[in-house]
Coordinates of C-alpha atoms (C1' of nucleotides) in Angstrom, one line a residue:
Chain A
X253 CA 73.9 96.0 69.7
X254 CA 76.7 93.9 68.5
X255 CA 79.2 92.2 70.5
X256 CA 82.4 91.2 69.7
X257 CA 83.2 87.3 69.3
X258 CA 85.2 86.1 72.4
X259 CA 88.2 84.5 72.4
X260 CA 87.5 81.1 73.3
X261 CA 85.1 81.2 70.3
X262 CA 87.6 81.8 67.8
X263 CA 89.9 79.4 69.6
X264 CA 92.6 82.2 70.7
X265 CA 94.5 82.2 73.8
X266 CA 93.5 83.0 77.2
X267 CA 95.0 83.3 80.3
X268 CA 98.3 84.4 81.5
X269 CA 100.8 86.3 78.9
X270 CA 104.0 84.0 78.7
X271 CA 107.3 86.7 78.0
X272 CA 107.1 86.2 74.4
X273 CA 103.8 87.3 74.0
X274 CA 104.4 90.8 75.6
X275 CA 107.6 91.1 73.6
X276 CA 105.6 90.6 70.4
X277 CA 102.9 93.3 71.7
X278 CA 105.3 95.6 73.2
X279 CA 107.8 95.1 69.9
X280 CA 104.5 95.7 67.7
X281 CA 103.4 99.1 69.6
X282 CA 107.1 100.8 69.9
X283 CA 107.0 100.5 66.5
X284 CA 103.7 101.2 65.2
X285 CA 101.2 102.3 67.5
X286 CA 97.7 100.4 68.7
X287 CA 95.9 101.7 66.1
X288 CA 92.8 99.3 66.1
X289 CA 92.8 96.6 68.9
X290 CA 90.8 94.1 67.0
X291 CA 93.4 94.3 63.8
X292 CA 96.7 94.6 66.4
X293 CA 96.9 90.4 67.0
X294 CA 97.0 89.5 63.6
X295 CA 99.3 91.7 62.8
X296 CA 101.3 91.6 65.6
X297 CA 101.4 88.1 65.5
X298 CA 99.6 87.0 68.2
X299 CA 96.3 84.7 69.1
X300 CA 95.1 86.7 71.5
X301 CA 91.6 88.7 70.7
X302 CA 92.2 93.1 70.8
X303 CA 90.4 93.3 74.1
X304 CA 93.1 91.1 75.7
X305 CA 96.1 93.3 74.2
X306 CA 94.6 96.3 75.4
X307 CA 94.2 95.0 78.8
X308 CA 97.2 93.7 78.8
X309 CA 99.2 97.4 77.1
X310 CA 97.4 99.5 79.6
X311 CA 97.4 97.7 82.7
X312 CA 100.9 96.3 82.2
X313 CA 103.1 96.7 79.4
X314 CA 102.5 100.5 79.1
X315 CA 106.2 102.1 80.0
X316 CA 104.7 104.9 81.9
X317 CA 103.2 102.7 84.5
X318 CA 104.5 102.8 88.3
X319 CA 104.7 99.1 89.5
X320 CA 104.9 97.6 93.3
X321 CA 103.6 99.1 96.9
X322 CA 101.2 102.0 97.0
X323 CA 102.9 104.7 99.1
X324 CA 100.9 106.4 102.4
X325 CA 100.3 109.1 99.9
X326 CA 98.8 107.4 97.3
X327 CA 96.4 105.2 100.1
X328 CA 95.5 108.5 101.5
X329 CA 94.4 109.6 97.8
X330 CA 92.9 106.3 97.0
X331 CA 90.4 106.3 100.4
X332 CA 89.7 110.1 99.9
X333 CA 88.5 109.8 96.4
X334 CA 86.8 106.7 97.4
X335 CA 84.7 108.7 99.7
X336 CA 83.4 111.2 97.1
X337 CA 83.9 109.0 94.1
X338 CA 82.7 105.4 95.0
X339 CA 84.0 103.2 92.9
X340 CA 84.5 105.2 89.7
X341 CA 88.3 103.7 89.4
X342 CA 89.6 105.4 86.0
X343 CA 88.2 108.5 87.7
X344 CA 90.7 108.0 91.0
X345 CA 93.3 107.2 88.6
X346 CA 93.5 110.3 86.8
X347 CA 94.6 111.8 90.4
X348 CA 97.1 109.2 90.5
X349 CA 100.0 109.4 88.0
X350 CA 101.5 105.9 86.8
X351 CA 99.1 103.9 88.8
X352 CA 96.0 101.9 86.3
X353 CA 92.5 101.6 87.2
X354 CA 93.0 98.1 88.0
X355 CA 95.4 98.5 89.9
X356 CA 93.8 100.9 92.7
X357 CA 90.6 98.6 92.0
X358 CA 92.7 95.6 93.1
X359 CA 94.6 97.8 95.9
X360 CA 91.2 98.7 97.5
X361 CA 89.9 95.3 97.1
X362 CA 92.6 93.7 98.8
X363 CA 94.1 96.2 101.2
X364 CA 91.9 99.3 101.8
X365 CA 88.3 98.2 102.1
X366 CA 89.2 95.5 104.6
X367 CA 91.5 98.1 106.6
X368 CA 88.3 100.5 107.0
X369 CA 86.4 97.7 108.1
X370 CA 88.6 96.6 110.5
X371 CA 88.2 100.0 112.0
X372 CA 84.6 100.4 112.3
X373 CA 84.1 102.4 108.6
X374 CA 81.9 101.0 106.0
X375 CA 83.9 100.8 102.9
X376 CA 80.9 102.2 101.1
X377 CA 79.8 105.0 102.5
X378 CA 83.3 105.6 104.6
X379 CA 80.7 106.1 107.6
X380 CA 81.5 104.5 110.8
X381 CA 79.5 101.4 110.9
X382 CA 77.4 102.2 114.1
X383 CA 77.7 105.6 114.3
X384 CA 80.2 106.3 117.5
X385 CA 83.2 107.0 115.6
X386 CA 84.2 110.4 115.1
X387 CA 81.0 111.8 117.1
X388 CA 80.7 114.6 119.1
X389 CA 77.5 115.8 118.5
X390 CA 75.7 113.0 118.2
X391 CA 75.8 109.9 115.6
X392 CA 72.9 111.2 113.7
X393 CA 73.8 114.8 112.9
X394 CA 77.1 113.8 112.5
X395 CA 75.8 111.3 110.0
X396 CA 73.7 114.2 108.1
X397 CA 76.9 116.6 108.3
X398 CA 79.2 114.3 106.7
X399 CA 76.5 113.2 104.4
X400 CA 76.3 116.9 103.0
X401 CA 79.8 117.4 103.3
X402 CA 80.5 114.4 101.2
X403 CA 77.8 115.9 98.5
X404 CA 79.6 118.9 98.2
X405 CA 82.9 117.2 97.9
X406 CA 81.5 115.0 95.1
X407 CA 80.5 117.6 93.2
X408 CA 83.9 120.1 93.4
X409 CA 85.6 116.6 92.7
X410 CA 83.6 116.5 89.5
X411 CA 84.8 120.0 88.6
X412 CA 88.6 118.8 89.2
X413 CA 88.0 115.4 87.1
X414 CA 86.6 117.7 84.2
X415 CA 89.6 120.6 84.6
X416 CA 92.2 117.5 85.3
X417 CA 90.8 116.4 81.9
X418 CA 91.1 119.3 79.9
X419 CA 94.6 120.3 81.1
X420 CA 95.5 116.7 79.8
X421 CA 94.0 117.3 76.3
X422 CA 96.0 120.7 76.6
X423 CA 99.3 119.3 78.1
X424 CA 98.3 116.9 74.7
X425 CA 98.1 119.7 72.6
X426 CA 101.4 121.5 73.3
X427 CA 103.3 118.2 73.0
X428 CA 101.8 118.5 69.2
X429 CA 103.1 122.0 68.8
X430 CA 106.4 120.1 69.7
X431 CA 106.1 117.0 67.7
X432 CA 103.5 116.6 65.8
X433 CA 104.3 113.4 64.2
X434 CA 104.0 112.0 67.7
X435 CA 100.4 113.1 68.2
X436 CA 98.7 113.5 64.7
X437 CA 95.6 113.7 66.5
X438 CA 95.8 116.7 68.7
X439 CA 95.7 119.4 66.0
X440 CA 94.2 122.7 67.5
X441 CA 91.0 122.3 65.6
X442 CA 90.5 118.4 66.8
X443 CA 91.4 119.4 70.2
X444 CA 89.1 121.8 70.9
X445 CA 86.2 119.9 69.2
X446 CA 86.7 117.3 71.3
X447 CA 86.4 120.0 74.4
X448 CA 85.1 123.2 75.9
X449 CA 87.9 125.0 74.6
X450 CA 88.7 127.7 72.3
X451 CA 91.6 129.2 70.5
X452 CA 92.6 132.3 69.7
X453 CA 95.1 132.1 66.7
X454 CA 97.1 134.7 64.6
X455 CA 98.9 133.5 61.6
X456 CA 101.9 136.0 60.3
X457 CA 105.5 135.8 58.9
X458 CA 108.5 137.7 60.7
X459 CA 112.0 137.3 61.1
X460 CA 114.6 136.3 63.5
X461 CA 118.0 137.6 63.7
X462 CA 120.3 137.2 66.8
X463 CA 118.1 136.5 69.4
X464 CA 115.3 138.4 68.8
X465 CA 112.4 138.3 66.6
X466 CA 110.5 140.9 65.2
X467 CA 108.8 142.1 62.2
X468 CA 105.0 142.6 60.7
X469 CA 102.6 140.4 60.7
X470 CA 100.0 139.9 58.2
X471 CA 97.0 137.8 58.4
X472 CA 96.1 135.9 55.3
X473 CA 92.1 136.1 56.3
X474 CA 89.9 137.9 58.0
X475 CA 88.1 137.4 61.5
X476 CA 85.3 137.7 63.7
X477 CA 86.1 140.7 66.4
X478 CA 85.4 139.8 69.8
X479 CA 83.5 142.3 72.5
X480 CA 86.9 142.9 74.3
X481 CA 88.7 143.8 71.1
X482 CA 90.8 140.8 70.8
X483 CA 90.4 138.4 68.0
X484 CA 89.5 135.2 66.2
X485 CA 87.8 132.6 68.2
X486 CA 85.1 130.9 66.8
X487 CA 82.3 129.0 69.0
X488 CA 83.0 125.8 67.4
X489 CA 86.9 125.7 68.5
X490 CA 87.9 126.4 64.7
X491 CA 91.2 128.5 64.7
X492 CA 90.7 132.1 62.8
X493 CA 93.1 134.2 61.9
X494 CA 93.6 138.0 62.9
X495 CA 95.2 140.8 61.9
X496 CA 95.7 142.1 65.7
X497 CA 99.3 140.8 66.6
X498 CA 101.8 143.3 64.6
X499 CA 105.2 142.5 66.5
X500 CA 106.3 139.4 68.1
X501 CA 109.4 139.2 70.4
X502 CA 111.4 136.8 72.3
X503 CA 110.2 134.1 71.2
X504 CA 112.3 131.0 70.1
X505 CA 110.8 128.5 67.0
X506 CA 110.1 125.4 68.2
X507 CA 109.4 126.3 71.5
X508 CA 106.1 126.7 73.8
X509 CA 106.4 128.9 76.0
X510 CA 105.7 132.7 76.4
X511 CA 106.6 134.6 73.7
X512 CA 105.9 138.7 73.4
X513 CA 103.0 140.0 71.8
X514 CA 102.2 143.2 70.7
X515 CA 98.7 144.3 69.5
X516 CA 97.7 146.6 67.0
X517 CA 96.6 150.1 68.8
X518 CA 98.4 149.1 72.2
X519 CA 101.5 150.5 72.7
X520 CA 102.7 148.0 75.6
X521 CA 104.3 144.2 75.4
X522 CA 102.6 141.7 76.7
X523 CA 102.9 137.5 77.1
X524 CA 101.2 135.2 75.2
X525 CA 100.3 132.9 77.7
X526 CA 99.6 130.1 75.2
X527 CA 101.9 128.7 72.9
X528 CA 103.8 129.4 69.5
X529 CA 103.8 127.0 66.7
X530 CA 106.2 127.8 63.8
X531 CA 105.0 126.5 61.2
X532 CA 108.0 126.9 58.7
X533 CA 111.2 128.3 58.1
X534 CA 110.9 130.4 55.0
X535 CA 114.1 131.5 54.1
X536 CA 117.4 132.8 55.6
X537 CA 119.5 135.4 54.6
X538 CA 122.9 136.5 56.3
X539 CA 121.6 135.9 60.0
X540 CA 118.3 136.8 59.3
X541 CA 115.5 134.3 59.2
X542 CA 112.2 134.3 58.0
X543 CA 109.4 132.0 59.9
X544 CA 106.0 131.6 58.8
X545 CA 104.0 131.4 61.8
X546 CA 100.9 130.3 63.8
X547 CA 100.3 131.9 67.4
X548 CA 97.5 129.9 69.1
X549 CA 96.4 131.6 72.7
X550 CA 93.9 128.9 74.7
X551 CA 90.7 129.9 76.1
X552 CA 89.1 127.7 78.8
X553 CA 85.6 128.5 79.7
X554 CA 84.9 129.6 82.8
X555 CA 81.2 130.8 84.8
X556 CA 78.6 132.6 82.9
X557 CA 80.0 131.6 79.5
X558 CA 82.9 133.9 80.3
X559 CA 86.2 132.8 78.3
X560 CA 89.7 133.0 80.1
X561 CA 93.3 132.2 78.8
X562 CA 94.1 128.7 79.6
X563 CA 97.7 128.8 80.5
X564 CA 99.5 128.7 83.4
X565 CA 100.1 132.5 83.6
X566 CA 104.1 132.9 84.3
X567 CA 104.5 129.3 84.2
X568 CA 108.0 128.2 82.2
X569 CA 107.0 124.8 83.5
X570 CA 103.6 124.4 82.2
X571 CA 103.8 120.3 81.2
X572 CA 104.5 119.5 85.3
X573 CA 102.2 121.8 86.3
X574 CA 99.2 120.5 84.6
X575 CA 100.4 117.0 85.3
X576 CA 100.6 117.2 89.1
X577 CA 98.5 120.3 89.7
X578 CA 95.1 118.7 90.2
X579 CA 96.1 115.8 92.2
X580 CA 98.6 117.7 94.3
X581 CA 96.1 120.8 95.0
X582 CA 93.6 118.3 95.6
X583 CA 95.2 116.9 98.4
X584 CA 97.3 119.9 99.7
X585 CA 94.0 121.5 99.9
X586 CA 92.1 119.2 101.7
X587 CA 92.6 121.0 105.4
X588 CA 94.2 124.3 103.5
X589 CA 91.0 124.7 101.8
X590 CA 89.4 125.4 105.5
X591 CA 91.2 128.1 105.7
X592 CA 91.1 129.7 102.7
X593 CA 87.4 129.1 101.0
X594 CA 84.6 131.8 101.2
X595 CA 83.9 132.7 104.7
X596 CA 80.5 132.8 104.0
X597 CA 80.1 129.2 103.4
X598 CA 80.7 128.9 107.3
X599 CA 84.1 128.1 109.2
X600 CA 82.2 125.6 111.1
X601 CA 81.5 123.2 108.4
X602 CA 85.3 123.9 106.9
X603 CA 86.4 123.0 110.0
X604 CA 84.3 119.2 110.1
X605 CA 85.4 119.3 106.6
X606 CA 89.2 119.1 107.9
X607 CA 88.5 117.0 110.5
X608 CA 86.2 114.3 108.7
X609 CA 89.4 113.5 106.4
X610 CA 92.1 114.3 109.5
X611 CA 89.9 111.7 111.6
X612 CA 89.7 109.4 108.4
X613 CA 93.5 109.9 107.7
X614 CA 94.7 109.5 111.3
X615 CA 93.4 105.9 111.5
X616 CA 94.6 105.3 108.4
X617 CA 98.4 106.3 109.0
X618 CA 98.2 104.4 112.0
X619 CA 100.5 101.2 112.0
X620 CA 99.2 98.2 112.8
X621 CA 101.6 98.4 115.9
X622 CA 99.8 101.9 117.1
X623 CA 96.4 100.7 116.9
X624 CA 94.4 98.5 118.4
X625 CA 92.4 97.6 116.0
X626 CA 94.9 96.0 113.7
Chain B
dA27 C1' 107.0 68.6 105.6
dA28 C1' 102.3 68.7 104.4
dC29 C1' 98.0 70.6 104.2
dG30 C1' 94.4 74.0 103.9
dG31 C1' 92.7 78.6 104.3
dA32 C1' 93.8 83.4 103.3
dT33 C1' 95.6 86.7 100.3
dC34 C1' 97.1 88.8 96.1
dC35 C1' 96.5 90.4 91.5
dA36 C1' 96.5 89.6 86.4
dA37 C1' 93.2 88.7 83.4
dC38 C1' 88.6 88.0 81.9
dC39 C1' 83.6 89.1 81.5
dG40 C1' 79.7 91.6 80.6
dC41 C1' 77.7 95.9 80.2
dC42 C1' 77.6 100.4 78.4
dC43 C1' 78.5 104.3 75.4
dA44 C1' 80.2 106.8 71.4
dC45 C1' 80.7 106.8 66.7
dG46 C1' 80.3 105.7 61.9
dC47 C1' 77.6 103.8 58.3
Chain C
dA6 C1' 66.6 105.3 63.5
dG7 C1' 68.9 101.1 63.8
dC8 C1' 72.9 98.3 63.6
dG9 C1' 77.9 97.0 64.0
dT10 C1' 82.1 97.9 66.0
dG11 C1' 85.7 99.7 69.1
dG12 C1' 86.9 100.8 73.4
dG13 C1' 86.2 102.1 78.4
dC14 C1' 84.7 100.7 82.8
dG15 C1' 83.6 98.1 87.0
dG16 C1' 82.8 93.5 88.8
dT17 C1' 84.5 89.0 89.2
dT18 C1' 87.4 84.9 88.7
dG19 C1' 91.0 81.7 89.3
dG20 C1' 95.8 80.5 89.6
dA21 C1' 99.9 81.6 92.3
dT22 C1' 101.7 82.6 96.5
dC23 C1' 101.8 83.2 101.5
dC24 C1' 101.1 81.8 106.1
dG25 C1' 99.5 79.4 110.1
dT26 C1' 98.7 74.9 112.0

DNA sequence: AACGGATCCAACCGCCCACGC
DNA sequence: AGCGTGGGCGGTTGGATCCGT
């Protein structure tokens, strides 16, 4: 497999960026985009090789990155993923908004690993060391317990890295619907090849006069008919069109969020829970305007290869709630979940659940001045 | 003040994978 | 199928800074 020429080979620059070399790069990006790392230098004007400019964009430069101390929350997140996710670094800093890979890398380097050692864990395995921390029952069946616990936890974490994922590439996708010039890339049919997703899409013109819009829709193809009656998905995520939506209400061009729907043979409104794309303005006459339309309802795949609507039902705040959710219910959850999980799984182990991360946590938050050990 | 060890963290290195040809 | 390339990821390095003696 090839490798890419270093940079002391082609006699570029290594080392630390001086000022002027980030204000070229950052200068270069505002204006037009990464596109291809190994091209950018050149271009940009810079002798550094593309590997070193995209270091130095996504670990530095980038504008939406949160610089300087980690707050108690974001240690607590940092040693909890740690436990289930080892030292899979871009994977703990998808839970953590603004904060790089390398940065949480360095963090737990520096700060965290030696603060669990310092209090009997093992950085690795967050176990205690010899065994007499956090034991009640014993230090080998407590050792098993959080052993399984920690399997478990892994694999729901996996789950929530995958969902935390996809409701990226979807917050992605509506910022298309709302600029697509700033995302060329995240058309519905690109999208949902590059994930388990499909879409359900109806394609009509209407107008809009006042406030409201209403009208008939016509669908310029035909479609597939799904077992529940509703229309046009295809398995390969390409958007079909249906003839099902007739009347579209409240709903205001440009935006997306909920909009109205009415199907053909059902008498009562309902939401789209997904989001409206017009397309064009047609034509306006008086203070009536004509839109040509593309409705686009996300389906997210769920057990037994059942498809459900991928929206935030009744959410008017859609782009914050897919950007915190994960993280946030991830951590709220973490004694909650006790509580609230299948009782069937056993309140017992729920409850060692809670306390493995309460007794991890409580050393944690403790100052240096409250413990002993520091 | 000077020195040396400890700590921090930006940057680099090397490996891996996906993708296009 | 094999190769070249781009890019992501985790591990490591080394210069700068801090801090204790």
């Amino acid at each position: 497999m090839g490798r890419s020429v270093c940079c002391d080979k082609m006699g570029l620059k290594k080392g630390p960026w001086t000022p002027e070399e980030d204000q070229k790069l950052l200068a270069y990006i505002e204006e037009n985009g990464h596109g291809s790392w190994r091209a950018l230098p050149s271009k940009a004007g810079l002798q550094r090789c593309g590997k070193s400019c995209r270091l130095r964009w996504t670990n530095y430069l980038r504008p939406d990155i949160k610089r300087g101390k980690f707050s108690l929350q974001e240690e607590q997140t940092i040693i909890q993923l740690h436990a289930l996710l080892g030292n899979r670094w871009s994977a703990i800093a998808t839970h953590l908004p603004k904060r790089t890979d390398n940065e949480i890398k360095n963090y737990w380097n520096t700060h965290l690993k030696k603060r669990l050692a310092r209090m009997g864990l093992d950085p690795v395995t967050h176990k205690p060391k010899n065994g007499t921390l956090l034991s009640s029952n014993g230090p080998s069946k407590n050792a098993a317990k959080l052993s399984h616990m920690a399997q478990w936890e892994s694999a729901r974490l996996e789950a929530e890295a995958r969902l935390a994922r996809e409701s990226k590439i979807r917050l992605n996708y509506f910022k298309h619907q709302l600029n697509p010039s700033l995302s060329p890339d995240l058309s519905p049919t690109k999208v949902a090849e590059s994930t388990q997703m499909k879409f359900k899409s109806w394609t009509g013109s209407f107008s809009k006069s006042s406030d409201a819009i209403s009208g008939d829709l016509e669908s310029p193809t035909s479609t597939p008919t799904l077992s529940d009656g509703t229309q046009g998905v295809t398995s390969s995520g390409v958007p079909q069109h249906s003839k099902q939506l007739i009347e579209v209400k409240d709903a205001t061009p440009g935006s997306p969020d909920l909009a109205l729907i009415k199907q053909e043979g059902v008498n009562e409104w309902k939401g789209l829970e997904g989001t409206i794309d017009f397309e064009e303005i047609k034509e306006g006459i008086g203070n009536k305007v004509s839109f040509t339309a593309s409705f686009h309802e996300i389906m997210v795949p769920g057990l037994e290869g059942q498809w459900y609507p991928g929206a935030v039902p009744g959410s008017h705040n859609m782009e914050s709630q897919m950007e915190e959710g994960f993280s946030g219910q991830l951590l709220n959850n973490s004694g909650d979940r006790s509580l609230s999980d299948n009782e069937d799984a056993g309140r017992g182990s729920c409850e060692d659940n809670k306390n493995y991360w309460n007794s991890i946590l409580n050393f944690v938050n403790s100052s240096p001045s409250e413990s002993p050990m520091f």
